[in-house]
PDB file of C-alpha atoms in Angstrom:
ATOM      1  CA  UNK A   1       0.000   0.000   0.000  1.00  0.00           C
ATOM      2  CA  UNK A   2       1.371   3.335  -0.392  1.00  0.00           C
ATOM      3  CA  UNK A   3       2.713   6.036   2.178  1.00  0.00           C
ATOM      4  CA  UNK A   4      -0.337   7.333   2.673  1.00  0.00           C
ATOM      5  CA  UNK A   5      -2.123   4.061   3.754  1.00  0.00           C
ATOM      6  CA  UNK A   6       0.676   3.570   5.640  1.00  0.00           C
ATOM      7  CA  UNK A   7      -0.159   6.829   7.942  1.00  0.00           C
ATOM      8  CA  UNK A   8      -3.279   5.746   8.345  1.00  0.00           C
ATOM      9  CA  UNK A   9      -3.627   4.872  12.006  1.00  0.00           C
ATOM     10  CA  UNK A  10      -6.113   1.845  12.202  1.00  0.00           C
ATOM     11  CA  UNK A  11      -5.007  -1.760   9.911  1.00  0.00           C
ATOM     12  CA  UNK A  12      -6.364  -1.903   6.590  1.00  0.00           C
ATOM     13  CA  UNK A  13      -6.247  -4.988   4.179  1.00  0.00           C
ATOM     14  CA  UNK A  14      -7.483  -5.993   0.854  1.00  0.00           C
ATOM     15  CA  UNK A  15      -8.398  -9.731   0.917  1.00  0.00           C
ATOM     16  CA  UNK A  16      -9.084 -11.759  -2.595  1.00  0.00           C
ATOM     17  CA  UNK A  17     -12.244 -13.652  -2.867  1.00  0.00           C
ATOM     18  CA  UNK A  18     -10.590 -16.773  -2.110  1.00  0.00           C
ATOM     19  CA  UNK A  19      -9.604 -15.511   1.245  1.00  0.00           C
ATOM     20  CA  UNK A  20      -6.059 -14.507   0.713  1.00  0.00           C
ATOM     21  CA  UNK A  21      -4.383 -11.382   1.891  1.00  0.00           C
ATOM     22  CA  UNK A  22      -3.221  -9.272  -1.386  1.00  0.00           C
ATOM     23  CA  UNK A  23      -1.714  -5.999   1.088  1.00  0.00           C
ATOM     24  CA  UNK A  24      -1.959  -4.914   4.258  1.00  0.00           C
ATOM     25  CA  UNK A  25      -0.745  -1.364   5.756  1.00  0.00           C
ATOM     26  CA  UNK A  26       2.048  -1.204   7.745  1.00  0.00           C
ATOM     27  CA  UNK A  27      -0.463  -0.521  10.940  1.00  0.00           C
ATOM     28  CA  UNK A  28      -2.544  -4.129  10.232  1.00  0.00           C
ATOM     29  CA  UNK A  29       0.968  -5.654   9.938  1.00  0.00           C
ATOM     30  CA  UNK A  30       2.154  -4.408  13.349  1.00  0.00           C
ATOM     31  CA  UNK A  31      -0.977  -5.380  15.044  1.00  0.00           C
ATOM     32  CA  UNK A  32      -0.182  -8.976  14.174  1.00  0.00           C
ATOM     33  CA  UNK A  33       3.896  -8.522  14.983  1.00  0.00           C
ATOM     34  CA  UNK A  34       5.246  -8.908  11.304  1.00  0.00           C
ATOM     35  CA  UNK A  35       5.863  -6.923   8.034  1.00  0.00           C
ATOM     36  CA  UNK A  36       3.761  -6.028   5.667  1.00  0.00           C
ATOM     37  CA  UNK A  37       5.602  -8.194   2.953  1.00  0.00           C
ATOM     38  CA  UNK A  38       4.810 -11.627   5.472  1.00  0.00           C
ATOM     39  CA  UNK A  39       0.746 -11.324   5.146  1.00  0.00           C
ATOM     40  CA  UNK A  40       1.087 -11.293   1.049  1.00  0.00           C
ATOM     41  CA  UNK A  41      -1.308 -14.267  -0.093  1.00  0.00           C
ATOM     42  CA  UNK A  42      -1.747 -15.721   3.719  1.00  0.00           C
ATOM     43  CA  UNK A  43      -5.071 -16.646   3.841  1.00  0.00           C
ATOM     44  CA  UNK A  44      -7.207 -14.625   5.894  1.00  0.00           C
ATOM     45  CA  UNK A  45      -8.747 -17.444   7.958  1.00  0.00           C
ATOM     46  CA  UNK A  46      -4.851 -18.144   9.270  1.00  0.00           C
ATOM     47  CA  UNK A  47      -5.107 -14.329  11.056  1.00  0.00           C
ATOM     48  CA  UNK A  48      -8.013 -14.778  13.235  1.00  0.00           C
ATOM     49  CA  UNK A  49      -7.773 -16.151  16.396  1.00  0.00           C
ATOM     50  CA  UNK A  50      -9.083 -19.915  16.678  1.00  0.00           C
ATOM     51  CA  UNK A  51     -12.746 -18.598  18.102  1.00  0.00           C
ATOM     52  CA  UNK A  52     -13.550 -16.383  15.256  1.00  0.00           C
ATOM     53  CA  UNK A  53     -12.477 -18.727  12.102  1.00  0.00           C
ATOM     54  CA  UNK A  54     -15.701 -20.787  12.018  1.00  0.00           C
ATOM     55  CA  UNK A  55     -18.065 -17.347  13.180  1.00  0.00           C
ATOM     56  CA  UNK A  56     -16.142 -15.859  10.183  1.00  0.00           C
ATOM     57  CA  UNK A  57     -16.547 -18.228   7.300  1.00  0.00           C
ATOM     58  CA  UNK A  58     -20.120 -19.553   8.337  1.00  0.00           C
ATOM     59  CA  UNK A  59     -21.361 -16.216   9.738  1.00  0.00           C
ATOM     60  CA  UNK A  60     -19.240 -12.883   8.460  1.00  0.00           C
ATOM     61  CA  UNK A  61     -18.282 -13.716   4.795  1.00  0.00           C
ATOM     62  CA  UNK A  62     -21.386 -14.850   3.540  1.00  0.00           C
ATOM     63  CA  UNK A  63     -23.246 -11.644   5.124  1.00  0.00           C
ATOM     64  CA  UNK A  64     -20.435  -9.752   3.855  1.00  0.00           C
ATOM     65  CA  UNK A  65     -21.263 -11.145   0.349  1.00  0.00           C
ATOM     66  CA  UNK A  66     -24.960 -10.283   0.721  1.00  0.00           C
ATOM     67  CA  UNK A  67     -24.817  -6.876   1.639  1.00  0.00           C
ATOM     68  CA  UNK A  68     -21.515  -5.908   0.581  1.00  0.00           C
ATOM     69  CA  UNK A  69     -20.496  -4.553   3.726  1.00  0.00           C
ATOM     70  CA  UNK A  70     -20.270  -5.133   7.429  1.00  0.00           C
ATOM     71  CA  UNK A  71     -19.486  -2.242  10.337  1.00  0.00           C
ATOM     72  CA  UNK A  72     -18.266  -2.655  13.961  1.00  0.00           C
ATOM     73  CA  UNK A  73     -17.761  -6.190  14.167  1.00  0.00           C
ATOM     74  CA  UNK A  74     -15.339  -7.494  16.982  1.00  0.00           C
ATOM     75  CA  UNK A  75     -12.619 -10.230  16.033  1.00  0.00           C
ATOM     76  CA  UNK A  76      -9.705 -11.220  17.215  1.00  0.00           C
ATOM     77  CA  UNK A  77      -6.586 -11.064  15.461  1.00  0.00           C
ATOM     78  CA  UNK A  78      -3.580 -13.644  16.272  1.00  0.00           C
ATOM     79  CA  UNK A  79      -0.222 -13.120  15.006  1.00  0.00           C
ATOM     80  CA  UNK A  80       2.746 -15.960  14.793  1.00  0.00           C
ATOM     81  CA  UNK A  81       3.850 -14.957  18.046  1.00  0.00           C
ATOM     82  CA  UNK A  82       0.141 -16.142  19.720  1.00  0.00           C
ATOM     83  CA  UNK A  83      -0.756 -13.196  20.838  1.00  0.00           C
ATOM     84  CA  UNK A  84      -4.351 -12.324  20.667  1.00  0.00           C
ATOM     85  CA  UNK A  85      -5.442  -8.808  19.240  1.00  0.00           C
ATOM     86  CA  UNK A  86      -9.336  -7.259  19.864  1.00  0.00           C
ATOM     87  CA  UNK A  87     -10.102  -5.402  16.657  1.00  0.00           C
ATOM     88  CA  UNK A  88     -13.481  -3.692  15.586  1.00  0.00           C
ATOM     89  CA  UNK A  89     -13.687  -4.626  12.093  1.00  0.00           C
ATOM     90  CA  UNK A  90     -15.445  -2.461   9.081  1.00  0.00           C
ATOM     91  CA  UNK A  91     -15.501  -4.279   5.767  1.00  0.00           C
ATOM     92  CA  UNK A  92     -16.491  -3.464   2.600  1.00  0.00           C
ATOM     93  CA  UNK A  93     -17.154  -5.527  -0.966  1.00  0.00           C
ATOM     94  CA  UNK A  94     -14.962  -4.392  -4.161  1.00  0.00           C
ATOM     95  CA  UNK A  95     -14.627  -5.053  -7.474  1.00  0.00           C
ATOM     96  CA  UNK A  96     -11.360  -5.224  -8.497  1.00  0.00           C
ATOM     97  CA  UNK A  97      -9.126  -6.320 -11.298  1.00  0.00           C
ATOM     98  CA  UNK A  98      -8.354  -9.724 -10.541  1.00  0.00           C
ATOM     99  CA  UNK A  99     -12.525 -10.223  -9.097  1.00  0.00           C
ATOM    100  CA  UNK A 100     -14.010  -8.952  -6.176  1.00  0.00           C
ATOM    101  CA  UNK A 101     -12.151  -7.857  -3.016  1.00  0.00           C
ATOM    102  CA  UNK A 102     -13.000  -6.924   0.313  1.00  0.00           C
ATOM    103  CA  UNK A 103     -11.068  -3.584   2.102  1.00  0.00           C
ATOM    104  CA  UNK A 104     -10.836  -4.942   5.872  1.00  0.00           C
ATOM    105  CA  UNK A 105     -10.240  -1.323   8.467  1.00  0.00           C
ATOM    106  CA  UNK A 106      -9.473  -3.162  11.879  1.00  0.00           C
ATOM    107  CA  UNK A 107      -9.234  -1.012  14.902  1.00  0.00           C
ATOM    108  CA  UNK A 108      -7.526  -2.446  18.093  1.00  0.00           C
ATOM    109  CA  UNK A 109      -9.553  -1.992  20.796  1.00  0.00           C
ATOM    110  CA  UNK A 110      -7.026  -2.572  23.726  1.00  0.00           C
ATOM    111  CA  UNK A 111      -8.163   0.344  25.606  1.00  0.00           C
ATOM    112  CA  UNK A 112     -12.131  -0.422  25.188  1.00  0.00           C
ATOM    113  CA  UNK A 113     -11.665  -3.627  26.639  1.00  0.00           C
ATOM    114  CA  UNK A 114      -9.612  -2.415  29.397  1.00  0.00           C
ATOM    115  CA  UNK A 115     -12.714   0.237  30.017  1.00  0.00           C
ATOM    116  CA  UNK A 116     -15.283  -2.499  29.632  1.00  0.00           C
ATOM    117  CA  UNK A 117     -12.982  -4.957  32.073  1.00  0.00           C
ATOM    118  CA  UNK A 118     -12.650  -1.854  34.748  1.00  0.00           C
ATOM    119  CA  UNK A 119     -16.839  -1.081  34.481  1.00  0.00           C
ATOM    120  CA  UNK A 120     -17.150  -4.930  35.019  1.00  0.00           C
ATOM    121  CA  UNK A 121     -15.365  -4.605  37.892  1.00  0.00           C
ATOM    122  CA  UNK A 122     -16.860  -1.201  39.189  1.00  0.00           C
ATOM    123  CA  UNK A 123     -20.628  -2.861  38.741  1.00  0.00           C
ATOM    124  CA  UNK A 124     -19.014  -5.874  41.160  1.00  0.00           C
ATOM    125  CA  UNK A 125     -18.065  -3.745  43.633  1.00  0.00           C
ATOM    126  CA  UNK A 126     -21.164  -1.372  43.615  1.00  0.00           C
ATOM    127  CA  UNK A 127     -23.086  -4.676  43.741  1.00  0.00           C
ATOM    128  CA  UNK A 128     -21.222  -5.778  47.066  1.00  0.00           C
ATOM    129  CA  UNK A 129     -21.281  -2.694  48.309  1.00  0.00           C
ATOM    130  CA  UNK A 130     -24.837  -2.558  48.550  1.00  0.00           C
ATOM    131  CA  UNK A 131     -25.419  -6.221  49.537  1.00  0.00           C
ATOM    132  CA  UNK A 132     -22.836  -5.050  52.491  1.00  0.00           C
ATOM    133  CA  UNK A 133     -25.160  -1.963  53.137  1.00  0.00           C
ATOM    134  CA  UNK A 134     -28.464  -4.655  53.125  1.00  0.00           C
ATOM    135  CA  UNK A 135     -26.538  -7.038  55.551  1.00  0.00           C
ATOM    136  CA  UNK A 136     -26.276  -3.506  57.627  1.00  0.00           C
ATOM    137  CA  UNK A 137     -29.518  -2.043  57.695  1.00  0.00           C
ATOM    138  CA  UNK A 138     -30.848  -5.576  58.458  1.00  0.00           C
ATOM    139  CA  UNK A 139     -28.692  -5.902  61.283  1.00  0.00           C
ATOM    140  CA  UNK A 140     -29.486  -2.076  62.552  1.00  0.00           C
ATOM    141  CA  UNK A 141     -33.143  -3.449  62.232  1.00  0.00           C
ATOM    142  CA  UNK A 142     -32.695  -6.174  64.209  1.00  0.00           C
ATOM    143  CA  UNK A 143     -30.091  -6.044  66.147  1.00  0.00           C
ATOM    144  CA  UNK A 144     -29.965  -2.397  67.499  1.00  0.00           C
ATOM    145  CA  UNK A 145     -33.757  -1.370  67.253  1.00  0.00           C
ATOM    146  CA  UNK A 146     -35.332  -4.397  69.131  1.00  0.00           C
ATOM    147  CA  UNK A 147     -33.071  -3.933  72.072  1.00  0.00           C
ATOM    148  CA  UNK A 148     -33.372  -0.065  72.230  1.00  0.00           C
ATOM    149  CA  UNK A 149     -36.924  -0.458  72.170  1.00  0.00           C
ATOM    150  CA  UNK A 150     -36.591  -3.084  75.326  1.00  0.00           C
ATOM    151  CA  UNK A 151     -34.627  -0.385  77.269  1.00  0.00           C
ATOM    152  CA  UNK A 152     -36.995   2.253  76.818  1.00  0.00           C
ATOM    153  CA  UNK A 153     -39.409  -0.075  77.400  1.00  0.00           C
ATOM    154  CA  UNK A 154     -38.500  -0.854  80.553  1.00  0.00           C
ATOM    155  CA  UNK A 155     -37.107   2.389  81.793  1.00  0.00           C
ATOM    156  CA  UNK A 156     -40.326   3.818  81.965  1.00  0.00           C
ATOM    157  CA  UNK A 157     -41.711   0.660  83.745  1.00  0.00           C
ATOM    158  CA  UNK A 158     -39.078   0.864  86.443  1.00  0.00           C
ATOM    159  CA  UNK A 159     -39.688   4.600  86.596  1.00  0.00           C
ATOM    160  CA  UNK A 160     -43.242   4.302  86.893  1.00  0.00           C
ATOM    161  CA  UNK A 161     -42.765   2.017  89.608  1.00  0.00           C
ATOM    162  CA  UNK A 162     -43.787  -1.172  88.132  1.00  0.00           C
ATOM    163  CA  UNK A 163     -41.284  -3.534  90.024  1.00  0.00           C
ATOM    164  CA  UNK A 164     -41.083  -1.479  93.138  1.00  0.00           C
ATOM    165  CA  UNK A 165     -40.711   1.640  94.715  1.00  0.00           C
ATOM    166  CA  UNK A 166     -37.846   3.753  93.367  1.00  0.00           C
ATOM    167  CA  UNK A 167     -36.300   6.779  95.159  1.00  0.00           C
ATOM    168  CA  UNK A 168     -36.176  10.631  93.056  1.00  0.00           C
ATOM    169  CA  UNK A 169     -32.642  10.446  92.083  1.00  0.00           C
ATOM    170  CA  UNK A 170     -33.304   6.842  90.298  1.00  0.00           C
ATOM    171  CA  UNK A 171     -36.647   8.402  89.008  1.00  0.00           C
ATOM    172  CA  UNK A 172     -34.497  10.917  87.051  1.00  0.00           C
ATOM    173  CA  UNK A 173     -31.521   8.084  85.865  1.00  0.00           C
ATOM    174  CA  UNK A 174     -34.119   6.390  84.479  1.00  0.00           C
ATOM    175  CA  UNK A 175     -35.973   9.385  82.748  1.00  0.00           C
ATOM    176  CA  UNK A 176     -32.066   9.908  81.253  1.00  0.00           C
ATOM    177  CA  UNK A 177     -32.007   6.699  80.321  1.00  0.00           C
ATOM    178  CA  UNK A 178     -35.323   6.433  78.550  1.00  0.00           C
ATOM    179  CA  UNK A 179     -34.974   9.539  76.461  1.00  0.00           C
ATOM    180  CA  UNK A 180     -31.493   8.715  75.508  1.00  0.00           C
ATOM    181  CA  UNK A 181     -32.719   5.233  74.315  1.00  0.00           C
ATOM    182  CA  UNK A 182     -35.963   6.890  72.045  1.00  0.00           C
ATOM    183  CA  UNK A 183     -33.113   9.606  70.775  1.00  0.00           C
ATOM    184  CA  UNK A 184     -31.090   7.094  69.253  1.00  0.00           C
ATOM    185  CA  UNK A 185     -34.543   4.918  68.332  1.00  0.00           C
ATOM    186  CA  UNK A 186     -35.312   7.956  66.385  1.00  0.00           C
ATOM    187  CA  UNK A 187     -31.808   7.908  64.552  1.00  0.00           C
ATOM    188  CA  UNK A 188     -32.081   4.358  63.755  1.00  0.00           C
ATOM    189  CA  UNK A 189     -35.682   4.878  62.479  1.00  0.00           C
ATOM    190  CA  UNK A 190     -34.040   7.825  60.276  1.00  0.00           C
ATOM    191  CA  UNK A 191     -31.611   5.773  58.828  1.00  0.00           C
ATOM    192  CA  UNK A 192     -34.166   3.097  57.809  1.00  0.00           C
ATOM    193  CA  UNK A 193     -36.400   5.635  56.706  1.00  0.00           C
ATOM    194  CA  UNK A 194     -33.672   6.976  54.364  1.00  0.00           C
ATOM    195  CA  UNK A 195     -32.469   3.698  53.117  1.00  0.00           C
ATOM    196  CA  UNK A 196     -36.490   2.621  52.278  1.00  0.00           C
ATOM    197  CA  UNK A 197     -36.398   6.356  50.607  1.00  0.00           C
ATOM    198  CA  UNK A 198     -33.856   5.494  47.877  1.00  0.00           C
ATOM    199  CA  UNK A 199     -34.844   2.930  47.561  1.00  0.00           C
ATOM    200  CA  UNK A 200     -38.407   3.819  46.553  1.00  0.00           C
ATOM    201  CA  UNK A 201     -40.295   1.733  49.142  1.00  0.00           C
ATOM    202  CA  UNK A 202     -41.275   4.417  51.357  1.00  0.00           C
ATOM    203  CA  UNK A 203     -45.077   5.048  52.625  1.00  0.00           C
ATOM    204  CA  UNK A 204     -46.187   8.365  52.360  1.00  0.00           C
ATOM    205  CA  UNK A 205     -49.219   9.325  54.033  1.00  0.00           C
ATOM    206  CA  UNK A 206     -50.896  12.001  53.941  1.00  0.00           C
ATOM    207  CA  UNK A 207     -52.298  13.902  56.617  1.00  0.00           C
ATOM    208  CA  UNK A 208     -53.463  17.885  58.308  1.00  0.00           C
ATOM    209  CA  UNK A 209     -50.988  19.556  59.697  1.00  0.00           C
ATOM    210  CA  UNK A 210     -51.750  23.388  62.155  1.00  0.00           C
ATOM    211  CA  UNK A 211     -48.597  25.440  60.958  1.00  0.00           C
ATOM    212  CA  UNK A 212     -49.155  27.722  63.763  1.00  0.00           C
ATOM    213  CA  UNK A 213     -48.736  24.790  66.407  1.00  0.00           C
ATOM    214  CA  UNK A 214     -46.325  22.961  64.680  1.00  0.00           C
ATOM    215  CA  UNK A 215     -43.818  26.971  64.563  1.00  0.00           C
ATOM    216  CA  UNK A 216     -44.338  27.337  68.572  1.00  0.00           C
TER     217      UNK A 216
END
């Protein structure tokens, strides 16, 4: 191919109708590891990765033939050295001198699949993230409103003298003790709240409020 073509930064082939590489640029020979000169009249079937030979010839080529073009299709290069290459392949029916030809543009897509790999990854960890947060909330549920709601619970029956006579000073300990219990009830219940909030599952209801009584 000339200089040009050469410049060009994605690979770009022209491959005979009996499957054979007639030129490649310089950039679809380095994806592979060779020289431009080594992919003259190698078949194109011995450049694709072991996966993609049967998709190709049962699956690519004859839709290629049909509509005399395909766009954005991944395959996977392999050079001598066995090193896999990701492209994003556009191809596109010719006639030339010697019968039709197809003009292969592969794009490496290193990068994407590094992305894609890294989103995969980030989705994982968002994913046990909030199964950690569910394991939490169920737990504050459980295991720290049921008790709270015990303490209160029987603060006020101690206070109120339900198991005996209690003198003022205890009176008060246990008032402390009561209201300290419903003020961290009430964050717990806030938390929930919030948590059933974003998750949409919150109950709204409705109901009068006196503005007036609700400011003093």
């Amino acid at each position: 191919m000339d200089g040009l073509t050469d410049a060009v930064p994605c690979g770009i082939a022209l491959v005979h109708a009996d499957g054979r590489v007639v030129d490649a640029n310089q950039a679809f020979a380095t994806a592979l590891g060779v020289e431009p000169a080594a992919l003259h009249e190698t078949p194109l079937q011995a450049l694709l990765a072991p996966q993609d030979r049967l998709y190709f010839e049962t699956h690519l080529a004859p839709l290629l033939r049909l509509r005399g073009r395909l766009r954005e299709v991944h395959l996977t290069l392999r050079g001598p050295d066995g090193i896999d290459v990701p492209v994003l392949v556009n191809a596109t029916l010719h006639d030339g001198p010697r019968g039709p030809v197809t003009l292969l543009a592969a794009m490496p897509i290193e990068q994407r699949s590094r992305f894609e790999d890294e989103v995969l990854e980030a989705r994982r960890a968002a994913e046990t993230a909030s199964e950690s947060r569910a394991r939490l909330l169920a737990m504050v549920s459980h295991d720290i409103r049921s008790p709270l709601s015990a303490i209160t619970f029987a603060a006020d029956l101690m206070r109120q003298g339900a198991y005996g006579p209690v003198a003022a000073e205890q009176t008060d300990e246990l008032g402390r003790i009561a209201e300290a219990s419903r003020y961290v009830l009430r964050l717990v219940t806030d938390v929930l709240e919030f948590s059933r909030l974003e998750s949409g599952r919150i109950d709204i209801r409705a109901s009068t409020v006196d503005v007036g009584v609700e400011a003093r």
